[in-house]
Short mmCIF file of C-alpha atoms in Angstrom, two decimals:
data_model
loop_
_atom_site.label_atom_id
_atom_site.label_comp_id
_atom_site.label_asym_id
_atom_site.label_seq_id
_atom_site.Cartn_x
_atom_site.Cartn_y
_atom_site.Cartn_z
CA UNK A 99 27.18 -35.96 3.47
CA UNK A 100 24.77 -36.32 0.41
CA UNK A 101 22.26 -34.63 -1.51
CA UNK A 102 19.35 -36.87 -3.16
CA UNK A 103 17.09 -35.02 -5.78
CA UNK A 104 13.98 -36.48 -6.79
CA UNK A 105 12.40 -36.00 -10.45
CA UNK A 106 9.56 -37.10 -11.91
CA UNK A 107 5.95 -36.02 -13.43
CA UNK A 108 3.40 -34.21 -11.17
CA UNK A 109 1.57 -36.70 -8.93
CA UNK A 110 4.04 -39.56 -9.57
CA UNK A 111 4.32 -40.60 -6.01
CA UNK A 112 7.56 -38.69 -5.11
CA UNK A 113 6.63 -37.35 -1.63
CA UNK A 114 5.71 -41.02 -0.43
CA UNK A 115 8.88 -42.43 -1.67
CA UNK A 116 10.88 -39.02 -0.17
CA UNK A 117 9.31 -39.63 3.22
CA UNK A 118 10.06 -43.41 2.96
CA UNK A 119 13.89 -42.76 1.90
CA UNK A 120 14.09 -40.23 4.82
CA UNK A 121 13.22 -42.89 7.46
CA UNK A 122 15.33 -45.22 5.99
CA UNK A 123 18.24 -42.57 6.09
CA UNK A 124 17.25 -42.14 9.75
CA UNK A 125 17.36 -45.78 10.55
CA UNK A 126 20.78 -45.77 9.73
CA UNK A 127 21.73 -42.87 12.60
CA UNK A 128 22.02 -40.40 9.89
CA UNK A 129 20.15 -36.97 9.99
CA UNK A 130 18.16 -36.30 7.29
CA UNK A 131 15.98 -33.17 5.76
CA UNK A 132 13.41 -33.35 3.08
CA UNK A 133 12.70 -29.78 1.25
CA UNK A 134 10.03 -29.73 -0.86
CA UNK A 135 7.06 -27.17 -1.72
CA UNK A 136 5.14 -28.24 1.17
CA UNK A 137 7.93 -27.63 3.53
CA UNK A 138 8.22 -23.88 2.15
CA UNK A 139 4.73 -23.40 2.48
CA UNK A 140 3.83 -23.51 -1.24
CA UNK A 141 0.83 -24.72 -2.74
CA UNK A 142 1.44 -27.26 -5.32
CA UNK A 143 -0.85 -25.81 -7.91
CA UNK A 144 -0.47 -21.97 -7.09
CA UNK A 145 3.55 -22.06 -7.35
CA UNK A 146 3.09 -23.72 -10.75
CA UNK A 147 0.22 -22.02 -12.38
CA UNK A 148 2.38 -18.91 -14.40
CA UNK A 149 6.29 -18.92 -15.31
CA UNK A 150 6.66 -16.32 -12.59
CA UNK A 151 5.30 -18.09 -9.98
CA UNK A 152 7.38 -21.28 -11.05
CA UNK A 153 10.69 -19.28 -11.49
CA UNK A 154 9.88 -17.92 -7.64
CA UNK A 155 9.40 -21.38 -6.64
CA UNK A 156 12.29 -22.96 -8.28
CA UNK A 157 14.26 -20.09 -6.51
CA UNK A 158 13.02 -20.53 -3.27
CA UNK A 159 13.62 -24.50 -2.88
CA UNK A 160 17.34 -23.80 -4.51
CA UNK A 161 18.13 -21.08 -1.89
CA UNK A 162 16.67 -23.56 0.80
CA UNK A 163 19.17 -26.33 -0.76
CA UNK A 164 22.12 -24.14 -0.80
CA UNK A 165 21.05 -22.85 3.10
CA UNK A 166 20.89 -26.27 4.50
CA UNK A 167 23.08 -28.45 2.21
CA UNK A 168 26.34 -29.79 4.20
CA UNK A 169 28.65 -32.62 5.44
CA UNK A 170 26.19 -33.14 8.59
CA UNK A 171 23.27 -34.62 6.95
CA UNK A 172 21.43 -36.04 3.99
CA UNK A 173 18.92 -33.64 2.03
CA UNK A 174 16.40 -34.91 -0.13
CA UNK A 175 15.09 -32.51 -2.56
CA UNK A 176 11.41 -33.43 -3.31
CA UNK A 177 10.17 -31.78 -6.10
CA UNK A 178 9.39 -32.33 -9.88
CA UNK A 179 12.82 -30.79 -11.22
CA UNK A 180 11.50 -31.52 -14.66
CA UNK A 181 14.17 -28.90 -16.35
CA UNK A 182 17.50 -30.40 -17.07
CA UNK A 183 19.54 -27.06 -16.66
CA UNK A 184 17.50 -26.39 -13.17
CA UNK A 185 19.14 -30.07 -11.98
CA UNK A 186 22.55 -28.81 -13.41
CA UNK A 187 22.16 -25.72 -11.12
CA UNK A 188 21.38 -28.66 -8.48
CA UNK A 189 24.18 -30.43 -9.30
CA UNK A 190 26.73 -27.77 -9.27
CA UNK A 191 25.38 -26.94 -5.62
CA UNK A 192 26.23 -30.46 -4.57
CA UNK A 193 29.74 -30.12 -6.33
CA UNK A 194 30.11 -26.56 -4.14
CA UNK A 195 29.47 -28.40 -0.74
CA UNK A 196 31.50 -31.40 -1.62
CA UNK A 197 28.76 -34.10 -0.97
CA UNK A 198 27.55 -36.78 -2.42
CA UNK A 199 25.08 -36.53 -4.89
CA UNK A 200 22.49 -39.08 -6.88
CA UNK A 201 19.29 -38.39 -8.96
CA UNK A 202 16.26 -40.60 -8.42
CA UNK A 203 13.47 -40.79 -11.45
CA UNK A 204 9.93 -41.61 -9.95
CA UNK A 205 8.89 -43.04 -13.26
CA UNK A 206 5.37 -43.39 -13.10
CA UNK A 207 3.37 -43.69 -16.56
CA UNK A 208 1.09 -40.05 -16.98
CA UNK A 209 -2.04 -41.51 -17.16
CA UNK A 210 -1.35 -42.90 -13.65
CA UNK A 211 -0.12 -39.46 -12.19
CA UNK A 212 -3.54 -38.07 -13.69
CA UNK A 213 -5.63 -40.89 -12.15
CA UNK A 214 -3.75 -40.30 -8.69
CA UNK A 215 -3.73 -36.16 -9.17
CA UNK A 216 -7.71 -36.41 -9.44
CA UNK A 217 -7.95 -38.79 -6.62
CA UNK A 218 -6.36 -36.29 -4.27
CA UNK A 219 -8.29 -33.82 -2.33
CA UNK A 220 -9.08 -30.49 -3.97
CA UNK A 221 -6.66 -28.20 -2.50
CA UNK A 222 -3.80 -30.68 -2.74
CA UNK A 223 -4.00 -31.26 -6.68
CA UNK A 224 -2.98 -29.80 -9.63
CA UNK A 225 -5.58 -28.23 -11.61
CA UNK A 226 -6.10 -29.82 -15.12
CA UNK A 227 -4.59 -27.11 -17.24
CA UNK A 228 -1.18 -26.88 -14.63
CA UNK A 229 -0.92 -30.77 -14.73
CA UNK A 230 -1.02 -30.77 -18.46
CA UNK A 231 1.45 -28.09 -18.76
CA UNK A 232 3.95 -29.81 -16.34
CA UNK A 233 3.85 -32.77 -17.97
CA UNK A 234 4.21 -31.81 -21.36
CA UNK A 235 7.58 -29.83 -20.49
CA UNK A 236 9.24 -32.69 -18.32
CA UNK A 237 12.64 -33.38 -19.52
CA UNK A 238 13.24 -36.89 -18.40
CA UNK A 239 16.85 -37.61 -16.17
CA UNK A 240 19.64 -39.21 -18.84
CA UNK A 241 22.31 -41.01 -16.94
CA UNK A 242 24.71 -40.09 -19.61
CA UNK A 243 24.69 -36.47 -18.03
CA UNK A 244 26.94 -36.10 -15.07
CA UNK A 245 24.30 -33.95 -13.39
CA UNK A 246 21.93 -37.00 -13.60
CA UNK A 247 23.90 -39.77 -12.61
CA UNK A 248 24.15 -42.03 -10.78
CA UNK A 249 20.72 -42.37 -11.61
CA UNK A 250 17.91 -44.61 -10.28
CA UNK A 251 14.62 -45.27 -11.60
CA UNK A 252 11.87 -46.41 -9.18
CA UNK A 253 8.41 -47.22 -10.59
CA UNK A 254 6.00 -47.46 -7.78
CA UNK A 255 2.93 -48.15 -10.51
CA UNK A 256 5.00 -51.47 -12.02
CA UNK A 257 4.06 -54.76 -12.27
CA UNK A 258 7.30 -56.01 -9.98
CA UNK A 259 5.44 -54.28 -6.81
CA UNK A 260 6.37 -53.53 -3.63
CA UNK A 261 9.62 -55.48 -3.06
CA UNK A 262 11.41 -53.99 -6.53
CA UNK A 263 10.59 -50.08 -5.08
CA UNK A 264 12.04 -51.12 -1.66
CA UNK A 265 14.73 -52.69 -3.42
CA UNK A 266 15.60 -49.39 -5.72
CA UNK A 267 15.08 -47.05 -2.52
CA UNK A 268 17.69 -49.70 -0.62
CA UNK A 269 20.15 -48.93 -3.79
CA UNK A 270 19.81 -45.53 -3.49
CA UNK A 271 20.29 -45.41 0.49
CA UNK A 272 23.45 -47.50 -0.12
CA UNK A 273 24.92 -45.35 -2.98
CA UNK A 274 24.09 -42.18 -1.17
CA UNK A 275 25.50 -43.07 2.03
CA UNK A 276 28.50 -45.05 0.86
CA UNK A 277 27.52 -48.28 2.10
CA UNK A 278 28.45 -50.53 -1.00
CA UNK A 279 30.89 -52.44 1.35
CA UNK A 280 27.80 -53.98 2.87
CA UNK A 281 25.37 -54.57 0.17
CA UNK A 282 26.30 -58.32 -0.10
CA UNK A 283 25.15 -58.82 3.60
CA UNK A 284 21.57 -57.20 2.74
CA UNK A 285 18.99 -59.96 3.05
CA UNK A 286 17.76 -60.92 -0.45
CA UNK A 287 20.54 -58.94 -2.21
CA UNK A 288 21.85 -62.32 -3.54
CA UNK A 289 22.25 -62.07 -7.20
CA UNK A 290 21.27 -58.45 -7.65
CA UNK A 291 23.67 -56.01 -9.15
CA UNK A 292 25.92 -53.62 -7.09
CA UNK A 293 24.38 -50.05 -7.09
CA UNK A 294 26.08 -47.52 -8.95
CA UNK A 295 28.10 -45.60 -6.21
CA UNK A 296 27.85 -42.06 -5.66
CA UNK A 297 31.09 -39.94 -4.63
CA UNK A 298 31.74 -36.89 -3.06
CA UNK A 299 31.98 -34.28 -5.77
CA UNK A 300 35.06 -31.89 -5.81
CA UNK A 301 34.30 -28.13 -5.69
CA UNK A 302 36.03 -26.40 -8.77
CA UNK A 303 36.61 -22.57 -9.56
CA UNK A 304 33.10 -22.30 -11.14
CA UNK A 305 31.41 -23.73 -7.81
CA UNK A 306 33.37 -22.04 -5.15
CA UNK A 307 32.56 -19.04 -4.31
CA UNK A 308 35.70 -16.67 -4.27
CA UNK A 309 37.05 -15.59 -0.82
CA UNK A 310 35.57 -12.09 -0.04
CA UNK A 311 38.33 -9.44 -0.27
CA UNK A 312 38.36 -5.79 1.56
CA UNK A 313 37.25 -3.24 -1.05
CA UNK A 314 40.38 -1.30 -0.50
CA UNK A 315 42.72 -4.30 -1.39
CA UNK A 316 43.60 -3.52 -4.70
CA UNK A 317 44.86 0.04 -3.59
CA UNK A 318 46.94 -1.39 -1.10
CA UNK A 319 48.86 -3.86 -3.24
CA UNK A 320 49.44 -1.12 -5.94
CA UNK A 321 50.56 1.10 -2.50
CA UNK A 322 52.78 -1.53 -1.78
CA UNK A 323 54.37 -1.95 -5.15
CA UNK A 324 54.88 1.57 -5.06
CA UNK A 325 56.99 1.28 -1.81
CA UNK A 326 59.07 -1.23 -3.09
CA UNK A 327 59.61 0.90 -6.10
CA UNK A 328 60.46 4.08 -4.00
CA UNK A 329 62.76 1.88 -2.00
CA UNK A 330 64.66 0.38 -5.07
CA UNK A 331 64.94 4.00 -6.36
CA UNK A 332 66.34 5.31 -3.02
CA UNK A 333 68.98 2.46 -3.38
CA UNK A 334 69.64 3.62 -7.00
CA UNK A 335 70.14 7.29 -6.43
CA UNK A 336 72.81 6.47 -3.52
CA UNK A 337 74.91 4.61 -6.81
CA UNK A 338 74.20 6.36 -9.68
CA UNK A 339 74.88 5.06 -12.81
CA UNK A 340 76.01 1.73 -11.31
CA UNK A 341 74.11 -1.36 -10.07
CA UNK A 342 72.49 -0.66 -6.73
CA UNK A 343 73.45 -4.19 -5.33
CA UNK A 344 71.54 -5.71 -2.49
CA UNK A 345 68.32 -3.48 -1.84
CA UNK A 346 66.74 -4.03 1.66
CA UNK A 347 63.34 -3.33 2.52
CA UNK A 348 61.51 -2.97 5.80
CA UNK A 349 59.51 -5.66 7.52
CA UNK A 350 59.44 -9.10 6.35
CA UNK A 351 59.94 -8.63 3.14
CA UNK A 352 62.76 -10.32 1.64
CA UNK A 353 66.09 -8.56 0.11
CA UNK A 354 66.59 -8.39 -3.58
CA UNK A 355 69.63 -8.77 -5.38
CA UNK A 356 69.90 -5.95 -8.48
CA UNK A 357 73.09 -6.48 -10.77
CA UNK A 358 72.23 -3.54 -13.01
CA UNK A 359 69.62 -0.60 -12.65
CA UNK A 360 66.41 -0.42 -13.24
CA UNK A 361 65.01 2.91 -14.52
CA UNK A 362 61.24 4.08 -13.47
CA UNK A 363 59.73 3.65 -16.59
CA UNK A 364 60.86 -0.25 -16.31
CA UNK A 365 59.74 -0.05 -12.83
CA UNK A 366 56.44 1.33 -13.71
CA UNK A 367 56.15 -1.08 -16.50
CA UNK A 368 56.82 -4.31 -14.30
CA UNK A 369 54.25 -2.87 -11.72
CA UNK A 370 51.58 -2.84 -14.25
CA UNK A 371 52.10 -6.05 -15.73
CA UNK A 372 52.50 -7.45 -11.75
CA UNK A 373 49.23 -5.99 -11.01
CA UNK A 374 47.25 -7.60 -14.10
CA UNK A 375 48.78 -10.93 -12.76
CA UNK A 376 47.42 -10.60 -9.03
CA UNK A 377 43.95 -9.53 -10.77
CA UNK A 378 44.00 -12.44 -13.03
CA UNK A 379 44.43 -14.73 -9.91
CA UNK A 380 41.35 -12.89 -8.39
CA UNK A 381 43.76 -12.25 -5.53
CA UNK A 382 43.40 -15.40 -3.92
CA UNK A 383 47.28 -15.71 -3.84
CA UNK A 384 47.34 -11.77 -2.36
CA UNK A 385 45.64 -12.07 0.79
CA UNK A 386 47.35 -8.73 1.75
CA UNK A 387 49.51 -5.82 1.01
CA UNK A 388 52.47 -7.41 2.89
CA UNK A 389 52.05 -10.52 0.99
CA UNK A 390 51.48 -8.33 -2.35
CA UNK A 391 54.61 -6.65 -1.73
CA UNK A 392 56.82 -10.03 -1.32
CA UNK A 393 55.17 -11.31 -4.33
CA UNK A 394 56.55 -8.37 -6.53
CA UNK A 395 59.89 -8.70 -5.43
CA UNK A 396 60.27 -12.04 -6.26
CA UNK A 397 58.33 -10.93 -9.41
CA UNK A 398 61.30 -8.56 -10.26
CA UNK A 399 63.85 -10.95 -9.23
CA UNK A 400 62.73 -13.05 -11.99
CA UNK A 401 62.88 -10.30 -14.11
CA UNK A 402 66.29 -9.57 -13.51
CA UNK A 403 67.40 -13.18 -14.00
CA UNK A 404 65.28 -13.42 -17.33
CA UNK A 405 67.17 -10.34 -18.68
#
């Protein structure tokens, strides 16, 4: 359905806004799941205390998103998502799942984040060194990058106040749930620009897992092609030196019209070229040996036509 990614400095107010957005989604009658370090039982300070722990934490968050993302519900990722390369990986997950996607940047001044962090209980705050390290490495989302678009910026500490925060969250909701057609009926929306609409991302070859094939499929394809060659050789033996005419094959394999003979060396050359072609297609068009046999017969027919 939709995947909403939050991004921002540590202690910028992301979790409170994510919870509010989750409630708004549920009020629209949609199922919504928030994924965060806390939901996975990770401590904010501990999982970012060193590079190894941070890498493990990002991997766990990404794996949970991949497990939960789908068209049945909205997934909100409540984390810093500070690295643009990591945000690109999240974008690819959304594209592979063919769901709507949008980025929410919680833009809170760093000094305010530091104050909010120090006001937290000791077991819920970032250590001073960890906070400084994370804040220094934060890469701001950029709406010019497709993995950061559409981009919504929410400023919970800005002078505009609560009304503007609510309006921005509503804009995220409208975009993620494709409610643009109803935006003009929202109270107080007069004069407010229509929020940028997200769209269902289309999977590509890069973001789609290839269909699993049996381990011996290539062997079966090779064996099927060899059976076609044997049938052609047997038909040619019945007419030595001449064209074999129409060659019949067993099963559902179509017949092959041959107006000239094909010697064994030529058949082997065509088989090698055919196997390379099938391999380059990642077997997506050759799900079984029978289909591969039909494809090989069609391939030979094309070669006979060209020569």
